CSV table of C-alpha atoms in Angstrom, one decimal:
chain,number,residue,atom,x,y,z
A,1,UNK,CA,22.0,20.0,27.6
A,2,UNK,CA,22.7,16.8,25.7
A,3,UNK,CA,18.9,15.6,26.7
A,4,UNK,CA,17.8,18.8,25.2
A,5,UNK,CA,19.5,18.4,21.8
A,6,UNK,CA,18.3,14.9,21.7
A,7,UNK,CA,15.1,16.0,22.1
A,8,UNK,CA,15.1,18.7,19.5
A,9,UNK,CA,16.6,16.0,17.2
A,10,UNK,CA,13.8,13.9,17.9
A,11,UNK,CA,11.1,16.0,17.3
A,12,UNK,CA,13.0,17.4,14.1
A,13,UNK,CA,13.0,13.7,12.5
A,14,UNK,CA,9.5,13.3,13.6
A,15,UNK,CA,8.4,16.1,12.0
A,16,UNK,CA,10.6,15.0,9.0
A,17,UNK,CA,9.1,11.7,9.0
A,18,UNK,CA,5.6,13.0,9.2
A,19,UNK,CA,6.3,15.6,6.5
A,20,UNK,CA,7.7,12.9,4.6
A,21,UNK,CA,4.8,10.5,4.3
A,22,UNK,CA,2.1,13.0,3.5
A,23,UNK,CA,4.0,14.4,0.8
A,24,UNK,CA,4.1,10.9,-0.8
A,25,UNK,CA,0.4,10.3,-0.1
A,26,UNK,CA,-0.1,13.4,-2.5
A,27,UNK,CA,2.1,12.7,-5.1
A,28,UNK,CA,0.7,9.8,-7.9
A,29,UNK,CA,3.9,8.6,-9.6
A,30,UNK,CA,1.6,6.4,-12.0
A,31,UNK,CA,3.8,5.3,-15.0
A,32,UNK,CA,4.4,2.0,-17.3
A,33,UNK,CA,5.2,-0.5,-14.9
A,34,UNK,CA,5.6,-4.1,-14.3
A,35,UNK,CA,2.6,-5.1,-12.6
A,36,UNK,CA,0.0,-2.9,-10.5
A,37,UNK,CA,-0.1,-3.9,-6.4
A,38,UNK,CA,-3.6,-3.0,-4.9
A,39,UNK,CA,-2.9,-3.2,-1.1
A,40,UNK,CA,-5.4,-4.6,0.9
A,41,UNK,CA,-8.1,-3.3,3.7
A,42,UNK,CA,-11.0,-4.5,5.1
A,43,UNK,CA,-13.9,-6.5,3.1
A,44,UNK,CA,-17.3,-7.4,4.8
A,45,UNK,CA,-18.6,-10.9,4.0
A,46,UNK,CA,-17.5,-10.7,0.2
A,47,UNK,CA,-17.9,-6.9,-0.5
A,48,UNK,CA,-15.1,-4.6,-0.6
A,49,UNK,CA,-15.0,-2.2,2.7
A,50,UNK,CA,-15.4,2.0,1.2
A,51,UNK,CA,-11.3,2.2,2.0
A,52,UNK,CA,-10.8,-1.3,-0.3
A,53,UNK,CA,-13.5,-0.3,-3.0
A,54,UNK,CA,-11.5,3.2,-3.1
A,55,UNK,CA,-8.2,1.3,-3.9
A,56,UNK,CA,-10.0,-1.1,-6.4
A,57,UNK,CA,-11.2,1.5,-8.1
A,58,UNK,CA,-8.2,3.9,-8.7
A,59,UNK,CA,-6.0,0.7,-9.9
A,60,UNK,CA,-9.4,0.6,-12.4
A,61,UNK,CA,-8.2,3.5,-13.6
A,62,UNK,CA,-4.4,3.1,-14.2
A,63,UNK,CA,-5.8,-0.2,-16.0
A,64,UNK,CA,-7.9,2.1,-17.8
A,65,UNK,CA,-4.2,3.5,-18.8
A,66,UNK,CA,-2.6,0.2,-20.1
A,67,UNK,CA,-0.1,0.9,-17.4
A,68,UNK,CA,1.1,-2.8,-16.2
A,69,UNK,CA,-0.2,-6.5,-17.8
A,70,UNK,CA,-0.4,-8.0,-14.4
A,71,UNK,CA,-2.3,-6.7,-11.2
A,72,UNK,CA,-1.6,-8.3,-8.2
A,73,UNK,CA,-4.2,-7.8,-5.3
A,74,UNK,CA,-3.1,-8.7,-1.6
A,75,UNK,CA,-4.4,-9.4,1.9
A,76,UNK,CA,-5.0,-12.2,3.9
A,77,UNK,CA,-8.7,-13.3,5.8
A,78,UNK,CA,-8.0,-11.0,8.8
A,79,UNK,CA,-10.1,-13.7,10.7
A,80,UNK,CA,-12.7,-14.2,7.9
A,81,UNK,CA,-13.5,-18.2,7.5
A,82,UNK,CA,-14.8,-17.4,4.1
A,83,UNK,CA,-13.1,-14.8,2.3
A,84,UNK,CA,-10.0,-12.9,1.9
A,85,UNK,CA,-8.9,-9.2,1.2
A,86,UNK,CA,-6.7,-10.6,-1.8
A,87,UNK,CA,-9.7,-12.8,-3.4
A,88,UNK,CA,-12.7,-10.2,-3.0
A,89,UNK,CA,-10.1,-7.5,-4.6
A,90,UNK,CA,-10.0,-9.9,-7.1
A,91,UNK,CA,-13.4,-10.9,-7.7
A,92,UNK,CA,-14.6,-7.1,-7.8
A,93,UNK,CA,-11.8,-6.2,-10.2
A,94,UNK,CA,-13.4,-9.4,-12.6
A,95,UNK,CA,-17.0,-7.9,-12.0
A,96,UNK,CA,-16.0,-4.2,-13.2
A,97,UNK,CA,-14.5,-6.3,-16.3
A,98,UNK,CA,-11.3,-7.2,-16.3
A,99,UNK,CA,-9.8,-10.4,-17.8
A,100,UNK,CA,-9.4,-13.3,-14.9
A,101,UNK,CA,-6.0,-14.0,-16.4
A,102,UNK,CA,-4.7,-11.0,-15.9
A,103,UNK,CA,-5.5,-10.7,-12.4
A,104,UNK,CA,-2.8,-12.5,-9.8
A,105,UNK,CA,-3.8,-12.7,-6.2
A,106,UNK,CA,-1.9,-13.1,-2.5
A,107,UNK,CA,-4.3,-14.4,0.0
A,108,UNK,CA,-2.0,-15.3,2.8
A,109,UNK,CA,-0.7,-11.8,4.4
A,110,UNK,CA,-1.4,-10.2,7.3
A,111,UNK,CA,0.5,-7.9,7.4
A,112,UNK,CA,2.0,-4.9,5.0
A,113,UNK,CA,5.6,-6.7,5.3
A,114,UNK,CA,4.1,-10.0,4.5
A,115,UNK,CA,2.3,-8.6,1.5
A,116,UNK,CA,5.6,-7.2,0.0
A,117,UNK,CA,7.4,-9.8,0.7
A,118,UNK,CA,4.8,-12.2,-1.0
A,119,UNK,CA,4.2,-9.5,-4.0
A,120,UNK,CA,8.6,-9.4,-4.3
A,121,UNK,CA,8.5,-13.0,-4.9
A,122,UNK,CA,6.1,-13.1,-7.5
A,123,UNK,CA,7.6,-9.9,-9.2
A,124,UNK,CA,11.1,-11.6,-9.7
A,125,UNK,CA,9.9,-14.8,-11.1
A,126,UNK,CA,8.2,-12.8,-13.7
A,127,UNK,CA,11.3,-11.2,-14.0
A,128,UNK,CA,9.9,-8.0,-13.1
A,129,UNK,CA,11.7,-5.1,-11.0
A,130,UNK,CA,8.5,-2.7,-10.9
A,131,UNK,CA,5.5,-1.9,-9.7
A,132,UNK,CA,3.0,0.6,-9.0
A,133,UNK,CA,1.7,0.6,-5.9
A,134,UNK,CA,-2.3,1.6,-4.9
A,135,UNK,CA,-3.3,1.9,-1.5
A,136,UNK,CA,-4.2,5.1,0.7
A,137,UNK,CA,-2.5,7.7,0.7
A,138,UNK,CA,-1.0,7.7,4.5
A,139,UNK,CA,0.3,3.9,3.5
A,140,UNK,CA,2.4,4.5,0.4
A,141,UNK,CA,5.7,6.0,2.0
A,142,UNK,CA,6.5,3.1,3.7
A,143,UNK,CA,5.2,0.7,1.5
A,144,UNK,CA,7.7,2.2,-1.2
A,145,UNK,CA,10.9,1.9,1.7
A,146,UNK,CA,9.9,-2.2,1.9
A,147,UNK,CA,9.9,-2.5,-2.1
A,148,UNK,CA,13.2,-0.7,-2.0
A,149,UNK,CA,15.0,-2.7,0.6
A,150,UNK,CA,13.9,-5.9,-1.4
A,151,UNK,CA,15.0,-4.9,-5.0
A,152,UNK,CA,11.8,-3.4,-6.3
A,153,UNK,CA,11.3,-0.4,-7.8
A,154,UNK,CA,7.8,1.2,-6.8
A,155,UNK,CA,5.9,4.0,-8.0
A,156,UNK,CA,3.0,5.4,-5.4
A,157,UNK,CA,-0.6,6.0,-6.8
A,158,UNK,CA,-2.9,6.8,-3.5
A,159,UNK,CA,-6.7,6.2,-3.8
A,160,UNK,CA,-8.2,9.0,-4.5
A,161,UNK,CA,-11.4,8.5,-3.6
A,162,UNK,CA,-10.3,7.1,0.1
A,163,UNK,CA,-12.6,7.2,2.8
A,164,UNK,CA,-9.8,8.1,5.4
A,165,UNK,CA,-7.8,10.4,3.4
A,166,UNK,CA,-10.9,12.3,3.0
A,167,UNK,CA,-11.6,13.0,6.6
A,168,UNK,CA,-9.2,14.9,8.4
A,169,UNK,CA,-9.1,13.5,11.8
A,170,UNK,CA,-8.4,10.2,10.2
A,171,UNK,CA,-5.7,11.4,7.7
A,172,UNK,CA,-4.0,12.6,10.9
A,173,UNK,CA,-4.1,9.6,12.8
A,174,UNK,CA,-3.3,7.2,10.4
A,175,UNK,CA,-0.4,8.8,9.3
A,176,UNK,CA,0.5,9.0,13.2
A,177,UNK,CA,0.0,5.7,13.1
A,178,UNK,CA,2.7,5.2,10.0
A,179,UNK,CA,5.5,7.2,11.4
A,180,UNK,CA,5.1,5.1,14.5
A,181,UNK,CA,5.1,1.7,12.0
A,182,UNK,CA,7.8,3.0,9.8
A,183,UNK,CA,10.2,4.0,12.9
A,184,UNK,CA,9.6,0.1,14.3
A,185,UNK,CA,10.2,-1.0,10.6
A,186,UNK,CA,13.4,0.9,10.2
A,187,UNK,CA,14.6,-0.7,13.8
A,188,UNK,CA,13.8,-4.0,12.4
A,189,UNK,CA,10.3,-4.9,13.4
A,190,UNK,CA,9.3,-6.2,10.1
A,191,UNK,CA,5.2,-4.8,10.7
């Protein structure tokens, strides 16, 4: 009996979990904020992947607004001996016109913890305690947990144009793969 109920409660908090981060990758919270965080994805030799143009372009947008005076893009070289996520965001977001000073870059993540952690640190010595968050839709929920646990206030904008969130199959298994990233997170794998 007590395996049973500890299955059912499982499967309930799964479901809630699940539930849970496709609600937030539908909801934009866009609103004046501190600085704007574009998460990164994959680039190819200097060009943005589809999923990183999609986020590059919807932060384009809530510049459009006037929403923040700093955007920070983020990501690492995932292996690439020329380039980083962080540094092509950066140079696309200067080709589509906007100023170089305004533009703040992380280059050294590899991971969604490492970026927050990075982005957290140069929030507070701007004195800054929000941030608007840009990334895919499936990603925001937890991204939003990290910022919270550190201090920062984040408010979710998901790319609307996204490659994945536009296909279903993919929508579904990368929000799989979140609940599974989110549960290790919450049990203190910092992923």
């Amino acid at each position: 009996m007590l395996l049973i109920l500890a299955s059912l409660g499982g499967a309930w908090f799964e479901r809630s979990l699940y539930s849970a981060i496709r609600r937030q990758a539908q909801q934009d919270e866009a609103r004046p904020a501190g600085a704007i965080v574009i998460f990164g994805a994959a680039e190819y030799n200097g060009a943005p992947s589809p999923v990183l143009k999609a986020r590059l372009d919807q932060a384009l947008q809530l510049d459009d607004r006037d929403l923040a005076p700093v955007i920070i893009t983020t990501g690492g070289s995932g292996g690439d001996l020329h380039f980083t996520e962080g540094g092509v965001a950066r140079d696309y977001l200067i080709q589509q016109g906007v100023a170089e000073a305004k533009i703040l870059s992380e280059t050294r993540s590899d991971t969604t913890w490492d970026s927050v952690r990075a982005v957290t640190q140069i929030l507070q010595q701007r004195r800054l305690s929000t941030c608007i968050v840009v990334s895919d839709g499936f990603h925001l929920y937890r991204i939003k947990l990290m910022f919270r646990s550190l201090g920062i206030t984040a408010y979710a904008s998901p790319a609307a144009d996204s490659p994945i969130e536009e296909d279903s199959t993919l929508r579904t298994l990368y929000s799989l793969r979140e609940m599974a990233l989110t549960t290790l997170w919450r049990l203190g794998v910092k992923v």
